[in-house]
PDB file of N, CA and C in Angstrom:
ATOM      1  N   MET A   1     170.352-160.878  36.155  1.00 97.00           N
ATOM      2  CA  MET A   1     170.450-160.737  37.751  1.00 97.00           C
ATOM      3  C   MET A   1     168.913-159.992  38.176  1.00 97.00           C
ATOM      4  N   ARG A   2     169.395-160.117  39.371  1.00 98.00           N
ATOM      5  CA  ARG A   2     167.909-159.048  40.165  1.00 98.00           C
ATOM      6  C   ARG A   2     168.298-158.356  41.017  1.00 98.00           C
ATOM      7  N   HIS A   3     168.216-156.808  41.144  1.00 98.00           N
ATOM      8  CA  HIS A   3     168.839-156.252  42.265  1.00 98.00           C
ATOM      9  C   HIS A   3     167.612-155.626  43.062  1.00 98.00           C
ATOM     10  N   GLN A   4     168.059-155.358  44.167  1.00 98.00           N
ATOM     11  CA  GLN A   4     167.043-154.598  45.379  1.00 98.00           C
ATOM     12  C   GLN A   4     167.519-154.145  46.048  1.00 98.00           C
ATOM     13  N   MET A   5     166.835-152.109  44.993  1.00 98.00           N
ATOM     14  CA  MET A   5     166.961-150.552  45.867  1.00 98.00           C
ATOM     15  C   MET A   5     166.277-150.288  45.939  1.00 98.00           C
ATOM     16  N   LYS A   6     166.207-149.156  47.281  1.00 97.00           N
ATOM     17  CA  LYS A   6     164.855-148.589  47.902  1.00 97.00           C
ATOM     18  C   LYS A   6     164.982-146.999  47.397  1.00 97.00           C
ATOM     19  N   LEU A   7     163.636-146.534  46.722  1.00 97.00           N
ATOM     20  CA  LEU A   7     163.063-145.344  46.601  1.00 97.00           C
ATOM     21  C   LEU A   7     162.583-144.469  47.729  1.00 97.00           C
ATOM     22  N   PHE A   8     162.777-142.728  47.991  1.00 95.00           N
ATOM     23  CA  PHE A   8     162.034-142.179  48.429  1.00 95.00           C
ATOM     24  C   PHE A   8     160.104-142.310  46.991  1.00 95.00           C
ATOM     25  N   LYS A   9     159.395-141.693  48.492  1.00 96.00           N
ATOM     26  CA  LYS A   9     158.313-141.183  47.422  1.00 96.00           C
ATOM     27  C   LYS A   9     157.990-140.956  46.388  1.00 96.00           C
ATOM     28  N   GLU A  10     158.725-139.527  45.804  1.00 93.00           N
ATOM     29  CA  GLU A  10     158.819-138.971  44.634  1.00 93.00           C
ATOM     30  C   GLU A  10     159.493-139.387  43.740  1.00 93.00           C
ATOM     31  N   PRO A  11     161.007-139.927  43.793  1.00 95.00           N
ATOM     32  CA  PRO A  11     161.925-140.558  42.348  1.00 95.00           C
ATOM     33  C   PRO A  11     160.767-142.087  42.478  1.00 95.00           C
ATOM     34  N   PHE A  12     160.078-142.862  43.445  1.00 97.00           N
ATOM     35  CA  PHE A  12     159.177-144.348  43.268  1.00 97.00           C
ATOM     36  C   PHE A  12     158.250-144.278  42.020  1.00 97.00           C
ATOM     37  N   PHE A  13     157.152-142.634  42.537  1.00 96.00           N
ATOM     38  CA  PHE A  13     156.151-142.660  42.056  1.00 96.00           C
ATOM     39  C   PHE A  13     156.844-141.392  40.521  1.00 96.00           C
ATOM     40  N   ARG A  14     157.240-141.867  40.860  1.00 96.00           N
ATOM     41  CA  ARG A  14     157.998-140.461  39.257  1.00 96.00           C
ATOM     42  C   ARG A  14     158.780-142.047  37.430  1.00 96.00           C
ATOM     43  N   ILE A  15     159.350-143.409  38.447  1.00 98.00           N
ATOM     44  CA  ILE A  15     159.337-144.433  37.726  1.00 98.00           C
ATOM     45  C   ILE A  15     158.009-144.865  37.130  1.00 98.00           C
ATOM     46  N   LYS A  16     157.381-144.872  38.202  1.00 97.00           N
ATOM     47  CA  LYS A  16     156.256-146.000  38.258  1.00 97.00           C
ATOM     48  C   LYS A  16     154.767-145.275  36.930  1.00 97.00           C
ATOM     49  N   GLU A  17     155.283-144.047  37.314  1.00 96.00           N
ATOM     50  CA  GLU A  17     154.254-143.156  36.094  1.00 96.00           C
ATOM     51  C   GLU A  17     154.706-143.000  34.587  1.00 96.00           C
ATOM     52  N   LYS A  18     155.536-144.139  34.038  1.00 96.00           N
ATOM     53  CA  LYS A  18     157.470-143.169  33.482  1.00 96.00           C
ATOM     54  C   LYS A  18     157.701-142.360  33.541  1.00 96.00           C
ATOM     55  N   ARG A  19     157.381-141.827  33.949  1.00 96.00           N
ATOM     56  CA  ARG A  19     158.716-139.657  33.352  1.00 96.00           C
ATOM     57  C   ARG A  19     159.767-139.661  34.506  1.00 96.00           C
ATOM     58  N   LYS A  20     160.099-140.889  34.855  1.00 97.00           N
ATOM     59  CA  LYS A  20     162.095-141.105  35.642  1.00 97.00           C
ATOM     60  C   LYS A  20     162.443-142.304  34.800  1.00 97.00           C
ATOM     61  N   ILE A  21     163.264-142.330  33.536  1.00 98.00           N
ATOM     62  CA  ILE A  21     163.670-142.856  32.869  1.00 98.00           C
ATOM     63  C   ILE A  21     165.199-143.474  33.212  1.00 98.00           C
ATOM     64  N   ILE A  22     165.838-142.422  33.767  1.00 98.00           N
ATOM     65  CA  ILE A  22     167.358-142.850  34.856  1.00 98.00           C
ATOM     66  C   ILE A  22     166.901-142.377  36.175  1.00 98.00           C
ATOM     67  N   GLU A  23     167.830-143.638  36.657  1.00 98.00           N
ATOM     68  CA  GLU A  23     167.827-143.836  37.999  1.00 98.00           C
ATOM     69  C   GLU A  23     169.189-142.938  38.180  1.00 98.00           C
ATOM     70  N   VAL A  24     169.757-142.026  40.025  1.00 98.00           N
ATOM     71  CA  VAL A  24     170.810-141.986  39.542  1.00 98.00           C
ATOM     72  C   VAL A  24     171.270-141.849  40.584  1.00 98.00           C
ATOM     73  N   ARG A  25     172.645-142.087  40.769  1.00 98.00           N
ATOM     74  CA  ARG A  25     173.199-143.961  42.088  1.00 98.00           C
ATOM     75  C   ARG A  25     174.863-143.249  42.468  1.00 98.00           C
ATOM     76  N   LEU A  26     175.263-143.683  43.223  1.00 98.00           N
ATOM     77  CA  LEU A  26     176.598-144.171  43.213  1.00 98.00           C
ATOM     78  C   LEU A  26     177.663-144.690  42.633  1.00 98.00           C
ATOM     79  N   PHE A  27     178.295-145.454  42.244  1.00 98.00           N
ATOM     80  CA  PHE A  27     179.205-145.868  40.987  1.00 98.00           C
ATOM     81  C   PHE A  27     179.761-146.381  42.772  1.00 98.00           C
ATOM     82  N   ASP A  28     179.317-147.147  43.986  1.00 98.00           N
ATOM     83  CA  ASP A  28     179.664-148.146  44.074  1.00 98.00           C
ATOM     84  C   ASP A  28     180.171-148.872  44.151  1.00 98.00           C
ATOM     85  N   GLU A  29     180.652-150.035  45.052  1.00 98.00           N
ATOM     86  CA  GLU A  29     180.703-151.592  44.568  1.00 98.00           C
ATOM     87  C   GLU A  29     178.866-152.415  44.355  1.00 98.00           C
ATOM     88  N   LYS A  30     177.815-151.306  45.509  1.00 97.00           N
ATOM     89  CA  LYS A  30     176.595-152.553  45.161  1.00 97.00           C
ATOM     90  C   LYS A  30     175.896-151.616  43.585  1.00 97.00           C
ATOM     91  N   ARG A  31     176.808-150.979  43.169  1.00 98.00           N
ATOM     92  CA  ARG A  31     176.716-150.841  42.038  1.00 98.00           C
ATOM     93  C   ARG A  31     176.963-151.090  40.707  1.00 98.00           C
ATOM     94  N   GLN A  32     178.261-151.338  40.861  1.00 98.00           N
ATOM     95  CA  GLN A  32     179.109-151.749  40.219  1.00 98.00           C
ATOM     96  C   GLN A  32     178.199-152.963  39.643  1.00 98.00           C
ATOM     97  N   LYS A  33     178.016-154.151  40.813  1.00 98.00           N
ATOM     98  CA  LYS A  33     177.811-155.108  39.471  1.00 98.00           C
ATOM     99  C   LYS A  33     176.357-155.328  39.347  1.00 98.00           C
ATOM    100  N   VAL A  34     175.889-153.391  38.669  1.00 98.00           N
ATOM    101  CA  VAL A  34     174.851-153.946  38.245  1.00 98.00           C
ATOM    102  C   VAL A  34     175.459-153.652  35.808  1.00 98.00           C
ATOM    103  N   SER A  35     174.280-154.287  35.758  1.00 98.00           N
ATOM    104  CA  SER A  35     174.510-154.765  34.318  1.00 98.00           C
ATOM    105  C   SER A  35     173.270-154.774  33.510  1.00 98.00           C
ATOM    106  N   VAL A  36     173.791-154.012  31.922  1.00 98.00           N
ATOM    107  CA  VAL A  36     172.596-153.822  31.374  1.00 98.00           C
ATOM    108  C   VAL A  36     171.237-154.686  31.064  1.00 98.00           C
ATOM    109  N   GLY A  37     170.712-155.215  30.834  1.00 98.00           N
ATOM    110  CA  GLY A  37     169.919-156.351  31.139  1.00 98.00           C
ATOM    111  C   GLY A  37     169.098-156.990  32.508  1.00 98.00           C
ATOM    112  N   ASP A  38     170.477-156.999  32.663  1.00 98.00           N
ATOM    113  CA  ASP A  38     169.551-156.541  34.876  1.00 98.00           C
ATOM    114  C   ASP A  38     168.144-156.450  34.873  1.00 98.00           C
ATOM    115  N   GLU A  39     167.519-156.799  36.089  1.00 98.00           N
ATOM    116  CA  GLU A  39     165.497-155.765  36.901  1.00 98.00           C
ATOM    117  C   GLU A  39     166.467-155.200  38.080  1.00 98.00           C
ATOM    118  N   ILE A  40     165.704-154.345  38.581  1.00 98.00           N
ATOM    119  CA  ILE A  40     166.308-153.504  39.727  1.00 98.00           C
ATOM    120  C   ILE A  40     164.304-153.326  40.158  1.00 98.00           C
ATOM    121  N   GLU A  41     164.618-154.271  42.112  1.00 98.00           N
ATOM    122  CA  GLU A  41     163.397-154.177  42.078  1.00 98.00           C
ATOM    123  C   GLU A  41     163.681-152.883  42.927  1.00 98.00           C
ATOM    124  N   PHE A  42     162.828-152.364  42.762  1.00 98.00           N
ATOM    125  CA  PHE A  42     162.397-151.072  43.998  1.00 98.00           C
ATOM    126  C   PHE A  42     161.046-151.054  44.820  1.00 98.00           C
ATOM    127  N   SER A  43     162.267-151.118  45.986  1.00 98.00           N
ATOM    128  CA  SER A  43     160.944-150.768  46.867  1.00 98.00           C
ATOM    129  C   SER A  43     160.996-149.989  47.498  1.00 98.00           C
ATOM    130  N   LEU A  44     159.372-149.005  47.983  1.00 97.00           N
ATOM    131  CA  LEU A  44     159.132-147.839  48.400  1.00 97.00           C
ATOM    132  C   LEU A  44     159.614-147.379  50.199  1.00 97.00           C
ATOM    133  N   ILE A  45     160.596-147.066  50.030  1.00 96.00           N
ATOM    134  CA  ILE A  45     161.162-146.719  51.466  1.00 96.00           C
ATOM    135  C   ILE A  45     160.154-146.748  53.133  1.00 96.00           C
ATOM    136  N   ASP A  46     159.494-145.364  52.526  1.00 95.00           N
ATOM    137  CA  ASP A  46     158.023-146.082  53.658  1.00 95.00           C
ATOM    138  C   ASP A  46     157.414-147.082  53.572  1.00 95.00           C
ATOM    139  N   ASN A  47     156.713-147.957  52.770  1.00 96.00           N
ATOM    140  CA  ASN A  47     156.465-148.489  52.478  1.00 96.00           C
ATOM    141  C   ASN A  47     156.889-149.671  51.972  1.00 96.00           C
ATOM    142  N   PRO A  48     157.802-150.759  51.793  1.00 96.00           N
ATOM    143  CA  PRO A  48     158.574-151.489  51.847  1.00 96.00           C
ATOM    144  C   PRO A  48     157.649-152.374  51.108  1.00 96.00           C
ATOM    145  N   GLU A  49     157.256-153.206  51.754  1.00 97.00           N
ATOM    146  CA  GLU A  49     155.495-154.108  50.482  1.00 97.00           C
ATOM    147  C   GLU A  49     155.367-153.299  48.883  1.00 97.00           C
ATOM    148  N   GLU A  50     155.242-151.914  49.185  1.00 98.00           N
ATOM    149  CA  GLU A  50     155.145-151.410  47.559  1.00 98.00           C
ATOM    150  C   GLU A  50     156.763-151.296  46.735  1.00 98.00           C
ATOM    151  N   LYS A  51     156.356-152.202  45.408  1.00 98.00           N
ATOM    152  CA  LYS A  51     157.392-152.115  44.559  1.00 98.00           C
ATOM    153  C   LYS A  51     157.214-152.539  43.215  1.00 98.00           C
ATOM    154  N   ILE A  52     157.899-151.801  42.386  1.00 98.00           N
ATOM    155  CA  ILE A  52     158.637-151.961  41.485  1.00 98.00           C
ATOM    156  C   ILE A  52     159.082-152.912  40.296  1.00 98.00           C
ATOM    157  N   LEU A  53     159.078-152.565  39.254  1.00 98.00           N
ATOM    158  CA  LEU A  53     160.415-154.037  39.037  1.00 98.00           C
ATOM    159  C   LEU A  53     160.765-152.513  37.379  1.00 98.00           C
ATOM    160  N   VAL A  54     162.064-152.664  36.782  1.00 98.00           N
ATOM    161  CA  VAL A  54     162.750-152.312  36.273  1.00 98.00           C
ATOM    162  C   VAL A  54     163.669-152.757  35.396  1.00 98.00           C
ATOM    163  N   LYS A  55     163.942-153.128  33.737  1.00 98.00           N
ATOM    164  CA  LYS A  55     164.449-153.869  33.174  1.00 98.00           C
ATOM    165  C   LYS A  55     165.491-152.632  33.204  1.00 98.00           C
ATOM    166  N   VAL A  56     167.639-152.568  33.280  1.00 98.00           N
ATOM    167  CA  VAL A  56     167.839-152.213  33.308  1.00 98.00           C
ATOM    168  C   VAL A  56     168.717-151.624  31.749  1.00 98.00           C
ATOM    169  N   ILE A  57     168.623-150.691  30.786  1.00 98.00           N
ATOM    170  CA  ILE A  57     168.777-150.853  29.402  1.00 98.00           C
ATOM    171  C   ILE A  57     169.688-150.167  29.386  1.00 98.00           C
ATOM    172  N   GLY A  58     171.050-149.125  29.618  1.00 98.00           N
ATOM    173  CA  GLY A  58     171.793-148.636  29.400  1.00 98.00           C
ATOM    174  C   GLY A  58     172.368-147.982  31.247  1.00 98.00           C
ATOM    175  N   LEU A  59     174.258-147.895  31.280  1.00 98.00           N
ATOM    176  CA  LEU A  59     174.379-147.109  32.426  1.00 98.00           C
ATOM    177  C   LEU A  59     175.358-146.469  31.478  1.00 98.00           C
ATOM    178  N   SER A  60     175.811-145.399  32.508  1.00 98.00           N
ATOM    179  CA  SER A  60     176.660-144.654  31.947  1.00 98.00           C
ATOM    180  C   SER A  60     176.623-143.683  33.618  1.00 98.00           C
ATOM    181  N   ILE A  61     178.598-144.165  33.384  1.00 98.00           N
ATOM    182  CA  ILE A  61     179.287-143.593  34.289  1.00 98.00           C
ATOM    183  C   ILE A  61     180.008-142.273  34.329  1.00 98.00           C
ATOM    184  N   PHE A  62     179.925-141.705  35.787  1.00 98.00           N
ATOM    185  CA  PHE A  62     180.888-140.317  35.110  1.00 98.00           C
ATOM    186  C   PHE A  62     181.763-140.052  36.714  1.00 98.00           C
ATOM    187  N   LYS A  63     182.465-138.895  37.018  1.00 98.00           N
ATOM    188  CA  LYS A  63     183.426-138.693  37.422  1.00 98.00           C
ATOM    189  C   LYS A  63     182.666-138.192  38.524  1.00 98.00           C
ATOM    190  N   SER A  64     181.189-137.032  38.452  1.00 98.00           N
ATOM    191  CA  SER A  64     180.743-136.372  39.403  1.00 98.00           C
ATOM    192  C   SER A  64     179.211-136.664  39.029  1.00 98.00           C
ATOM    193  N   PHE A  65     178.700-135.727  39.927  1.00 98.00           N
ATOM    194  CA  PHE A  65     176.883-136.033  39.601  1.00 98.00           C
ATOM    195  C   PHE A  65     176.629-134.514  39.255  1.00 98.00           C
ATOM    196  N   ASN A  66     177.409-133.856  39.187  1.00 97.00           N
ATOM    197  CA  ASN A  66     177.707-132.691  38.113  1.00 97.00           C
ATOM    198  C   ASN A  66     177.427-133.079  36.796  1.00 97.00           C
ATOM    199  N   ASN A  67     178.550-133.658  36.391  1.00 98.00           N
ATOM    200  CA  ASN A  67     178.768-134.036  35.293  1.00 98.00           C
ATOM    201  C   ASN A  67     177.420-135.391  34.695  1.00 98.00           C
ATOM    202  N   LEU A  68     177.250-135.804  35.516  1.00 98.00           N
ATOM    203  CA  LEU A  68     175.726-136.498  34.991  1.00 98.00           C
ATOM    204  C   LEU A  68     174.970-136.075  34.538  1.00 98.00           C
ATOM    205  N   TYR A  69     174.477-134.550  35.687  1.00 97.00           N
ATOM    206  CA  TYR A  69     173.640-134.150  35.443  1.00 97.00           C
ATOM    207  C   TYR A  69     173.019-132.928  33.898  1.00 97.00           C
ATOM    208  N   LEU A  70     174.976-133.065  33.433  1.00 96.00           N
ATOM    209  CA  LEU A  70     174.603-132.054  32.879  1.00 96.00           C
ATOM    210  C   LEU A  70     174.699-132.703  31.179  1.00 96.00           C
ATOM    211  N   SER A  71     174.750-134.086  30.820  1.00 97.00           N
ATOM    212  CA  SER A  71     174.908-135.127  30.074  1.00 97.00           C
ATOM    213  C   SER A  71     173.185-135.446  29.556  1.00 97.00           C
ATOM    214  N   PHE A  72     172.471-134.562  30.510  1.00 96.00           N
ATOM    215  CA  PHE A  72     170.995-135.338  30.312  1.00 96.00           C
ATOM    216  C   PHE A  72     169.688-134.476  30.629  1.00 96.00           C
ATOM    217  N   HIS A  73     168.983-134.413  29.796  1.00 92.00           N
ATOM    218  CA  HIS A  73     167.864-133.105  29.971  1.00 92.00           C
ATOM    219  C   HIS A  73     167.386-133.621  31.668  1.00 92.00           C
ATOM    220  N   HIS A  74     167.288-131.927  31.949  1.00 90.00           N
ATOM    221  CA  HIS A  74     166.734-132.364  33.698  1.00 90.00           C
ATOM    222  C   HIS A  74     165.303-134.298  33.416  1.00 90.00           C
ATOM    223  N   SER A  75     164.187-133.864  32.494  1.00 93.00           N
ATOM    224  CA  SER A  75     163.068-134.702  32.242  1.00 93.00           C
ATOM    225  C   SER A  75     163.234-136.217  32.499  1.00 93.00           C
ATOM    226  N   MET A  76     164.715-136.580  31.897  1.00 96.00           N
ATOM    227  CA  MET A  76     165.130-137.973  31.734  1.00 96.00           C
ATOM    228  C   MET A  76     164.422-138.305  32.805  1.00 96.00           C
ATOM    229  N   PHE A  77     164.690-137.328  34.389  1.00 96.00           N
ATOM    230  CA  PHE A  77     165.183-137.971  35.930  1.00 96.00           C
ATOM    231  C   PHE A  77     163.454-137.649  36.478  1.00 96.00           C
ATOM    232  N   GLY A  78     162.739-137.557  35.391  1.00 94.00           N
ATOM    233  CA  GLY A  78     161.565-137.462  35.887  1.00 94.00           C
ATOM    234  C   GLY A  78     161.182-135.455  37.098  1.00 94.00           C
ATOM    235  N   HIS A  79     162.013-134.574  37.125  1.00 90.00           N
ATOM    236  CA  HIS A  79     161.879-133.609  37.178  1.00 90.00           C
ATOM    237  C   HIS A  79     161.175-132.518  36.688  1.00 90.00           C
ATOM    238  N   PRO A  80     160.792-132.031  37.198  1.00 86.00           N
ATOM    239  CA  PRO A  80     159.483-130.945  36.697  1.00 86.00           C
ATOM    240  C   PRO A  80     160.616-129.638  35.623  1.00 86.00           C
ATOM    241  N   HIS A  81     159.606-129.074  34.881  1.00 86.00           N
ATOM    242  CA  HIS A  81     159.956-128.314  33.354  1.00 86.00           C
ATOM    243  C   HIS A  81     160.650-127.316  34.923  1.00 86.00           C
ATOM    244  N   GLY A  82     162.033-126.043  34.714  1.00 87.00           N
ATOM    245  CA  GLY A  82     162.455-125.322  35.173  1.00 87.00           C
ATOM    246  C   GLY A  82     162.987-126.183  36.884  1.00 87.00           C
ATOM    247  N   THR A  83     163.450-127.536  36.428  1.00 91.00           N
ATOM    248  CA  THR A  83     164.639-127.861  37.367  1.00 91.00           C
ATOM    249  C   THR A  83     165.778-127.346  37.026  1.00 91.00           C
ATOM    250  N   THR A  84     166.827-126.067  38.211  1.00 93.00           N
ATOM    251  CA  THR A  84     167.791-125.908  37.732  1.00 93.00           C
ATOM    252  C   THR A  84     168.806-127.396  38.632  1.00 93.00           C
ATOM    253  N   LEU A  85     170.172-127.240  37.679  1.00 93.00           N
ATOM    254  CA  LEU A  85     171.364-128.350  37.953  1.00 93.00           C
ATOM    255  C   LEU A  85     171.470-128.199  39.515  1.00 93.00           C
ATOM    256  N   ASN A  86     171.310-126.339  40.000  1.00 95.00           N
ATOM    257  CA  ASN A  86     172.006-126.657  42.284  1.00 95.00           C
ATOM    258  C   ASN A  86     170.790-127.487  42.173  1.00 95.00           C
ATOM    259  N   GLU A  87     170.058-127.346  41.858  1.00 95.00           N
ATOM    260  CA  GLU A  87     168.379-127.972  42.889  1.00 95.00           C
ATOM    261  C   GLU A  87     168.282-129.764  42.446  1.00 95.00           C
ATOM    262  N   GLN A  88     168.862-130.661  41.870  1.00 95.00           N
ATOM    263  CA  GLN A  88     169.362-131.522  41.393  1.00 95.00           C
ATOM    264  C   GLN A  88     170.712-132.373  42.338  1.00 95.00           C
ATOM    265  N   LEU A  89     171.570-131.158  42.328  1.00 96.00           N
ATOM    266  CA  LEU A  89     172.538-131.368  42.601  1.00 96.00           C
ATOM    267  C   LEU A  89     172.027-131.354  44.353  1.00 96.00           C
ATOM    268  N   LYS A  90     171.641-130.178  44.844  1.00 95.00           N
ATOM    269  CA  LYS A  90     171.493-130.228  46.459  1.00 95.00           C
ATOM    270  C   LYS A  90     170.129-131.972  46.983  1.00 95.00           C
ATOM    271  N   ASP A  91     169.245-131.747  45.497  1.00 93.00           N
ATOM    272  CA  ASP A  91     168.515-133.480  46.846  1.00 93.00           C
ATOM    273  C   ASP A  91     169.550-134.841  46.265  1.00 93.00           C
ATOM    274  N   ILE A  92     170.337-134.371  45.703  1.00 95.00           N
ATOM    275  CA  ILE A  92     171.501-135.921  45.262  1.00 95.00           C
ATOM    276  C   ILE A  92     172.049-135.880  46.460  1.00 95.00           C
ATOM    277  N   MET A  93     172.807-134.821  46.804  1.00 94.00           N
ATOM    278  CA  MET A  93     173.575-134.796  47.849  1.00 94.00           C
ATOM    279  C   MET A  93     173.261-134.904  49.120  1.00 94.00           C
ATOM    280  N   GLU A  94     171.944-134.665  49.235  1.00 93.00           N
ATOM    281  CA  GLU A  94     171.354-135.123  50.911  1.00 93.00           C
ATOM    282  C   GLU A  94     171.714-136.902  50.484  1.00 93.00           C
ATOM    283  N   CYS A  95     171.466-136.942  50.144  1.00 93.00           N
ATOM    284  CA  CYS A  95     171.703-138.740  50.283  1.00 93.00           C
ATOM    285  C   CYS A  95     172.980-139.953  50.358  1.00 93.00           C
ATOM    286  N   TYR A  96     174.335-138.931  49.726  1.00 96.00           N
ATOM    287  CA  TYR A  96     175.759-139.303  49.801  1.00 96.00           C
ATOM    288  C   TYR A  96     176.582-138.095  49.572  1.00 96.00           C
ATOM    289  N   SER A  97     177.507-138.452  50.487  1.00 96.00           N
ATOM    290  CA  SER A  97     178.740-137.510  50.978  1.00 96.00           C
ATOM    291  C   SER A  97     179.698-137.025  49.439  1.00 96.00           C
ATOM    292  N   LYS A  98     180.087-135.754  49.771  1.00 96.00           N
ATOM    293  CA  LYS A  98     180.854-135.284  48.892  1.00 96.00           C
ATOM    294  C   LYS A  98     182.449-135.973  48.583  1.00 96.00           C
ATOM    295  N   GLU A  99     182.441-137.037  49.652  1.00 98.00           N
ATOM    296  CA  GLU A  99     184.116-137.593  50.371  1.00 98.00           C
ATOM    297  C   GLU A  99     183.636-139.260  48.839  1.00 98.00           C
ATOM    298  N   ASN A 100     182.566-139.965  49.782  1.00 98.00           N
ATOM    299  CA  ASN A 100     181.902-140.769  48.643  1.00 98.00           C
ATOM    300  C   ASN A 100     181.811-140.607  47.094  1.00 98.00           C
ATOM    301  N   GLU A 101     181.201-139.528  47.007  1.00 97.00           N
ATOM    302  CA  GLU A 101     181.224-138.804  45.589  1.00 97.00           C
ATOM    303  C   GLU A 101     182.772-138.836  44.721  1.00 97.00           C
ATOM    304  N   GLU A 102     183.578-138.403  45.206  1.00 97.00           N
ATOM    305  CA  GLU A 102     185.237-137.897  44.572  1.00 97.00           C
ATOM    306  C   GLU A 102     185.436-139.994  44.951  1.00 97.00           C
ATOM    307  N   LYS A 103     185.176-140.630  45.848  1.00 98.00           N
ATOM    308  CA  LYS A 103     185.579-142.292  45.199  1.00 98.00           C
ATOM    309  C   LYS A 103     185.269-142.987  44.570  1.00 98.00           C
ATOM    310  N   TYR A 104     184.145-142.301  44.701  1.00 98.00           N
ATOM    311  CA  TYR A 104     183.225-143.577  43.549  1.00 98.00           C
ATOM    312  C   TYR A 104     182.482-143.506  42.323  1.00 98.00           C
ATOM    313  N   GLY A 105     182.591-142.220  41.940  1.00 98.00           N
ATOM    314  CA  GLY A 105     181.847-140.983  41.257  1.00 98.00           C
ATOM    315  C   GLY A 105     180.491-141.418  40.925  1.00 98.00           C
ATOM    316  N   SER A 106     179.963-141.015  39.781  1.00 98.00           N
ATOM    317  CA  SER A 106     178.271-141.194  39.584  1.00 98.00           C
ATOM    318  C   SER A 106     178.179-142.266  38.064  1.00 98.00           C
ATOM    319  N   LEU A 107     176.973-143.120  38.447  1.00 98.00           N
ATOM    320  CA  LEU A 107     176.191-143.698  37.760  1.00 98.00           C
ATOM    321  C   LEU A 107     174.738-142.953  37.336  1.00 98.00           C
ATOM    322  N   ALA A 108     174.523-143.256  35.974  1.00 98.00           N
ATOM    323  CA  ALA A 108     172.864-142.657  35.696  1.00 98.00           C
ATOM    324  C   ALA A 108     172.885-144.223  35.136  1.00 98.00           C
ATOM    325  N   ILE A 109     171.231-145.007  35.751  1.00 98.00           N
ATOM    326  CA  ILE A 109     171.045-145.914  34.827  1.00 98.00           C
ATOM    327  C   ILE A 109     170.062-145.521  34.375  1.00 98.00           C
ATOM    328  N   HIS A 110     169.971-146.200  33.475  1.00 98.00           N
ATOM    329  CA  HIS A 110     168.788-145.798  32.499  1.00 98.00           C
ATOM    330  C   HIS A 110     168.030-147.400  32.478  1.00 98.00           C
ATOM    331  N   ILE A 111     166.311-146.855  32.561  1.00 98.00           N
ATOM    332  CA  ILE A 111     165.465-148.112  32.772  1.00 98.00           C
ATOM    333  C   ILE A 111     164.449-147.952  32.307  1.00 98.00           C
ATOM    334  N   GLU A 112     164.207-148.939  32.313  1.00 98.00           N
ATOM    335  CA  GLU A 112     162.594-148.968  31.524  1.00 98.00           C
ATOM    336  C   GLU A 112     161.350-150.215  32.161  1.00 98.00           C
ATOM    337  N   LEU A 113     160.463-149.598  32.408  1.00 97.00           N
ATOM    338  CA  LEU A 113     158.969-150.444  33.683  1.00 97.00           C
ATOM    339  C   LEU A 113     159.055-151.684  33.202  1.00 97.00           C
ATOM    340  N   ILE A 114     159.180-152.561  33.762  1.00 95.00           N
ATOM    341  CA  ILE A 114     158.822-154.331  33.390  1.00 95.00           C
ATOM    342  C   ILE A 114     157.218-153.961  33.892  1.00 95.00           C
TER     343      ILE A 114
END
């Protein structure tokens, strides 16, 4: 199955440059349909015509983004050396509410560029 998702510029190019191998999302109804072996077509939010295709090679589900980020080295998200947990949490909470995090949990999608 192929899924469609949008990305901001920075994470989009981290994946394209093979520096980001985990995409973080809310484990909502849409992401609950993602399975290992599926493909995700990411489109650039500012330029939807620009797309990259990845294969899902693993999924890790967590109760919180905090637990998710504590489970993997920051480099797996393409974050620069020295990125703190608080910086990671601040970035992701700009996309999702605390209420939705508590309702759905979080998902680490392990990916490889196709």
